[in-house]
Short mmCIF file of C-alpha atoms in Angstrom, two decimals:
data_model
loop_
_atom_site.label_atom_id
_atom_site.label_comp_id
_atom_site.label_asym_id
_atom_site.label_seq_id
_atom_site.Cartn_x
_atom_site.Cartn_y
_atom_site.Cartn_z
CA ILE A 1197 -57.26 115.22 109.27
CA GLY A 1198 -60.47 116.03 107.45
CA PHE A 1199 -61.30 118.45 104.65
CA ILE A 1200 -64.53 120.19 103.89
CA GLY A 1201 -64.71 121.76 100.47
CA LEU A 1202 -66.97 122.83 97.67
CA GLN A 1203 -66.53 121.61 94.12
CA ASN A 1204 -68.10 123.73 91.39
CA GLU A 1205 -68.90 122.70 87.86
CA CYS A 1206 -66.14 124.29 85.73
CA ASP A 1207 -66.78 122.64 82.40
CA GLU A 1208 -68.44 125.75 80.94
CA ALA A 1209 -65.64 128.06 82.16
CA HIS A 1210 -63.05 125.70 80.73
CA ARG A 1211 -64.87 125.55 77.43
CA VAL A 1212 -65.05 129.35 77.17
CA SER A 1213 -61.36 129.61 78.09
CA GLU A 1214 -60.38 127.04 75.48
CA GLU A 1215 -62.47 128.76 72.80
CA LYS A 1216 -60.86 132.09 73.63
CA ALA A 1217 -57.37 130.58 73.45
CA ALA A 1218 -58.21 128.93 70.12
CA ALA A 1219 -59.55 132.20 68.71
CA GLU A 1220 -56.41 134.07 69.82
CA ALA A 1221 -54.20 131.40 68.26
CA THR A 1222 -56.14 131.64 64.98
CA LEU A 1223 -55.86 135.42 64.99
CA ALA A 1224 -52.11 135.16 65.64
CA ARG A 1225 -51.67 132.79 62.68
CA ILE A 1226 -53.57 135.20 60.43
CA THR A 1227 -51.78 138.38 61.52
CA ASP A 1228 -48.25 137.00 62.05
CA PRO A 1229 -47.20 137.18 58.37
CA MET A 1230 -49.00 140.49 57.92
CA PRO A 1231 -46.80 143.53 57.14
CA GLY A 1232 -48.07 145.55 60.07
CA PHE A 1233 -50.55 144.89 62.88
CA ILE A 1234 -54.18 145.21 63.90
CA TYR A 1235 -55.14 147.13 67.00
CA GLN A 1236 -57.85 148.56 69.18
CA ARG A 1237 -57.47 152.09 70.51
CA ILE A 1238 -59.72 153.59 73.17
CA MET A 1239 -60.15 157.23 74.11
CA ARG A 1240 -61.52 157.55 77.62
CA THR A 1241 -63.99 160.19 78.74
CA ASP A 1242 -61.12 162.21 80.23
CA GLY A 1243 -59.51 162.50 76.77
CA SER A 1244 -56.61 160.11 77.39
CA PHE A 1245 -56.11 157.26 74.95
CA ASP A 1246 -53.91 154.27 74.23
CA LEU A 1247 -53.96 150.86 72.59
CA THR A 1248 -55.92 148.24 74.51
CA TYR A 1249 -55.07 145.50 72.05
CA SER A 1250 -52.42 144.88 69.40
CA SER A 1251 -51.85 141.71 67.41
CA PRO A 1252 -48.70 139.65 68.05
CA SER A 1253 -47.26 140.92 64.77
CA LEU A 1254 -46.56 144.27 66.49
CA ARG A 1255 -44.09 142.52 68.82
CA LYS A 1256 -42.41 140.96 65.81
CA LEU A 1257 -42.21 144.34 64.10
CA LEU A 1258 -40.67 146.03 67.14
CA GLY A 1259 -38.39 143.11 68.06
CA ILE A 1260 -39.96 142.45 71.46
CA ALA A 1261 -40.05 138.86 72.77
CA ASP A 1262 -43.35 137.32 73.81
CA VAL A 1263 -42.17 136.98 77.42
CA GLU A 1264 -41.37 140.70 77.67
CA ALA A 1265 -43.93 143.29 78.72
CA LEU A 1266 -45.02 145.45 75.78
CA PRO A 1267 -44.28 149.12 76.57
CA SER A 1268 -46.58 151.91 75.43
CA LEU A 1269 -46.57 152.29 71.65
CA SER A 1270 -45.69 155.96 72.05
CA SER A 1271 -42.22 154.98 73.23
CA PHE A 1272 -41.52 153.50 69.76
CA VAL A 1273 -43.07 156.29 67.69
CA HIS A 1274 -40.56 158.47 65.86
CA VAL A 1275 -40.00 161.69 67.76
CA GLU A 1276 -41.26 163.75 64.82
CA ASP A 1277 -44.51 161.80 64.41
CA TRP A 1278 -46.16 161.57 67.83
CA ALA A 1279 -47.73 165.04 67.63
CA THR A 1280 -49.33 164.22 64.26
CA ILE A 1281 -50.76 160.97 65.64
CA VAL A 1282 -52.28 162.79 68.62
CA ALA A 1283 -53.75 165.48 66.34
CA ALA A 1284 -55.22 162.90 63.93
CA VAL A 1285 -56.78 160.91 66.79
CA ARG A 1286 -58.35 164.01 68.33
CA VAL A 1287 -59.75 165.23 65.00
CA SER A 1288 -61.23 161.79 64.38
CA ALA A 1289 -62.77 161.76 67.87
CA ALA A 1290 -64.17 165.29 67.61
CA ASN A 1291 -65.83 164.68 64.23
CA MET A 1292 -66.40 160.92 64.59
CA SER A 1293 -64.67 160.70 61.23
CA ILE A 1294 -62.20 158.15 59.89
CA TYR A 1295 -58.76 158.20 61.46
CA GLN A 1296 -56.01 158.32 58.84
CA ASP A 1297 -52.30 158.79 59.41
CA GLU A 1298 -48.82 157.78 58.28
CA PHE A 1299 -46.17 157.47 60.94
CA ARG A 1300 -42.88 155.81 61.82
CA LEU A 1301 -42.07 153.24 64.47
CA VAL A 1302 -38.47 152.63 65.52
CA SER A 1303 -37.83 149.01 66.52
CA THR A 1304 -35.47 147.88 69.26
CA ASP A 1305 -32.71 147.28 66.68
CA GLY A 1306 -32.97 150.87 65.45
CA VAL A 1307 -34.77 150.11 62.17
CA THR A 1308 -37.40 152.66 61.15
CA HIS A 1309 -40.72 151.29 59.86
CA TRP A 1310 -43.24 153.47 58.03
CA LEU A 1311 -46.89 152.53 58.61
CA ARG A 1312 -50.24 153.72 57.30
CA SER A 1313 -53.27 153.39 59.55
CA GLU A 1314 -56.98 153.83 58.99
CA SER A 1315 -59.92 153.11 61.31
CA MET A 1316 -63.45 154.34 61.93
CA PRO A 1317 -64.39 155.44 65.47
CA ARG A 1318 -67.39 154.13 67.38
CA LEU A 1319 -68.85 154.73 70.84
CA ASN A 1320 -68.98 151.91 73.40
CA ASP A 1321 -71.46 151.53 76.24
CA ASN A 1322 -69.24 153.54 78.58
CA GLY A 1323 -69.21 156.57 76.31
CA GLU A 1324 -65.63 155.90 75.25
CA ILE A 1325 -64.47 156.21 71.65
CA VAL A 1326 -63.06 153.03 70.15
CA TRP A 1327 -61.06 152.52 66.97
CA ASP A 1328 -60.67 148.99 65.60
CA GLY A 1329 -58.03 149.38 62.97
CA MET A 1330 -55.08 148.13 61.02
CA ALA A 1331 -51.63 149.63 60.53
CA VAL A 1332 -49.94 148.40 57.35
CA GLU A 1333 -46.21 148.77 56.79
CA ILE A 1334 -45.39 150.99 53.81
CA SER A 1335 -41.60 151.27 54.24
CA ALA A 1336 -40.94 149.94 50.73
CA GLU A 1337 -43.40 152.45 49.28
CA LYS A 1338 -41.67 155.30 51.13
CA ARG A 1339 -38.27 154.19 49.89
CA TRP A 1340 -39.65 154.13 46.36
CA GLU A 1341 -41.06 157.64 46.77
CA ASP A 1342 -37.70 158.89 48.05
CA GLU A 1343 -35.88 157.27 45.13
CA VAL A 1344 -38.28 158.78 42.60
CA ALA A 1345 -37.92 162.20 44.23
CA ALA A 1346 -34.14 161.87 44.19
CA LEU A 1347 -34.17 160.88 40.52
CA ALA A 1348 -36.22 163.96 39.73
CA LEU A 1349 -33.58 166.18 41.38
CA ARG A 1350 -30.38 164.36 40.45
CA ASP A 1351 -29.01 163.00 37.23
CA PRO A 1352 -28.77 159.23 37.83
CA LEU A 1353 -25.45 158.85 35.96
CA THR A 1354 -23.42 161.79 37.27
CA GLY A 1355 -25.19 162.72 40.49
CA LEU A 1356 -25.36 166.37 39.41
CA LEU A 1357 -28.57 168.36 39.53
CA SER A 1358 -31.06 167.37 36.85
CA ARG A 1359 -32.41 169.82 34.29
CA VAL A 1360 -35.65 170.14 36.30
CA ALA A 1361 -33.82 170.89 39.55
CA TRP A 1362 -31.48 173.31 37.76
CA GLN A 1363 -34.39 175.23 36.24
CA LYS A 1364 -36.06 175.49 39.66
CA ALA A 1365 -32.85 176.71 41.32
CA LEU A 1366 -32.26 179.25 38.57
CA ALA A 1367 -35.85 180.51 38.73
CA MET A 1368 -35.60 180.96 42.49
CA ARG A 1369 -32.40 182.97 42.09
CA LEU A 1370 -33.79 185.17 39.33
CA ASN A 1371 -37.08 185.73 41.19
CA GLY A 1372 -35.30 186.67 44.41
CA GLU A 1373 -36.61 183.62 46.30
CA SER A 1374 -33.13 182.38 47.22
CA ASP A 1375 -31.38 183.23 50.48
CA GLU A 1376 -28.18 183.93 48.54
CA ALA A 1377 -27.05 187.42 47.54
CA ASP A 1378 -28.58 188.96 44.42
CA GLY A 1379 -26.89 188.20 41.14
CA CYS A 1380 -25.20 185.09 39.86
CA GLY A 1381 -22.83 183.84 37.21
CA LEU A 1382 -23.79 181.17 34.69
CA LEU A 1383 -21.47 178.83 32.82
CA TYR A 1384 -22.68 176.58 30.00
CA VAL A 1385 -20.54 173.68 28.76
CA ASP A 1386 -21.14 171.56 25.66
CA LEU A 1387 -18.64 168.76 24.97
CA THR A 1388 -17.27 168.86 21.43
CA GLY A 1389 -16.89 165.51 19.65
CA PHE A 1390 -18.77 163.53 22.30
CA HIS A 1391 -21.06 161.88 19.75
CA GLU A 1392 -18.05 160.58 17.80
CA ILE A 1393 -16.51 159.11 20.99
CA ASN A 1394 -19.72 157.21 21.68
CA GLN A 1395 -19.77 155.84 18.14
CA ARG A 1396 -16.12 154.82 18.09
CA HIS A 1397 -15.57 153.56 21.65
CA GLY A 1398 -19.06 152.68 22.85
CA ASN A 1399 -21.54 154.05 25.38
CA GLN A 1400 -19.51 152.94 28.41
CA ALA A 1401 -16.58 155.08 27.32
CA GLY A 1402 -18.98 157.97 26.82
CA ASP A 1403 -20.44 157.48 30.29
CA ASP A 1404 -16.94 157.44 31.79
CA ILE A 1405 -16.19 160.78 30.17
CA LEU A 1406 -19.47 162.28 31.38
CA CYS A 1407 -18.70 161.16 34.94
CA SER A 1408 -15.17 162.60 34.75
CA VAL A 1409 -16.45 165.93 33.45
CA SER A 1410 -19.15 166.00 36.13
CA LYS A 1411 -16.51 165.67 38.87
CA ILE A 1412 -14.59 168.62 37.40
CA MET A 1413 -17.79 170.68 37.17
CA SER A 1414 -18.87 169.75 40.67
CA GLY A 1415 -15.48 170.67 42.15
CA PHE A 1416 -15.42 173.96 40.25
CA ALA A 1417 -18.90 174.86 41.50
CA ALA A 1418 -18.11 173.88 45.09
CA ASN A 1419 -15.03 176.15 45.14
CA LEU A 1420 -17.22 179.09 44.16
CA ASP A 1421 -20.16 178.19 46.42
CA GLY A 1422 -22.27 177.25 43.41
CA VAL A 1423 -24.11 174.30 41.94
CA ALA A 1424 -23.53 172.18 38.83
CA ALA A 1425 -26.08 170.40 36.68
CA ARG A 1426 -26.23 168.04 33.76
CA LEU A 1427 -28.84 169.49 31.44
CA GLY A 1428 -28.92 166.39 29.25
CA GLY A 1429 -26.65 164.51 26.86
CA ASP A 1430 -23.27 166.25 26.88
CA GLU A 1431 -24.60 169.60 28.15
CA PHE A 1432 -23.60 170.90 31.59
CA ALA A 1433 -24.16 174.14 33.47
CA VAL A 1434 -22.83 175.83 36.60
CA MET A 1435 -24.43 178.63 38.62
CA VAL A 1436 -22.22 180.54 41.06
CA ASN A 1437 -22.66 183.59 43.27
#
């Protein structure tokens, strides 16, 4: 049995392949601890677009193993956010302006991740629009924003409406901006002797009393389809229909 074959010089191809693998490994080491991922998005001449590259950190974020095929990113985008992503991409493409957006990805374990992305578009040789960008996770920032917003609306000790929220609700009612029927009843409560209780028994005892009173006020308001607020110190108020 004889064989006739052709042996080509492959050293250069092997070298290029090894350099590419080394570059990808270096990139993976850089992006793996990153809170987010880097990507390349391409919009074709027919207007369709998708990610043509994403760093390995995206798999980690979504909980997808390396051996699994990576589905389209759109399948992980929060149902309320896909339309805004599409709109932001198309505006960026139309004006060749920076793409900016905040959106949510839902990982395979059901955890929601907030991300902020920015990238500048460019044209490639095929007339396609390319974005080389980074999406950074901002979930902690969003949680902080939510907590600050909640603190502005709720008294942190009692959970009742804060003075600011109460004033806004009252203004809406008086200006006819509320959906409720016209007219309302207001009840103002000031605790007598509260200062002396704080001095004699300490702030914790005072806080316990405030919390107990707030439960009474909240229940009273709920029975009359109203809202209760702590205006500050030992001052409370209720607004009912």
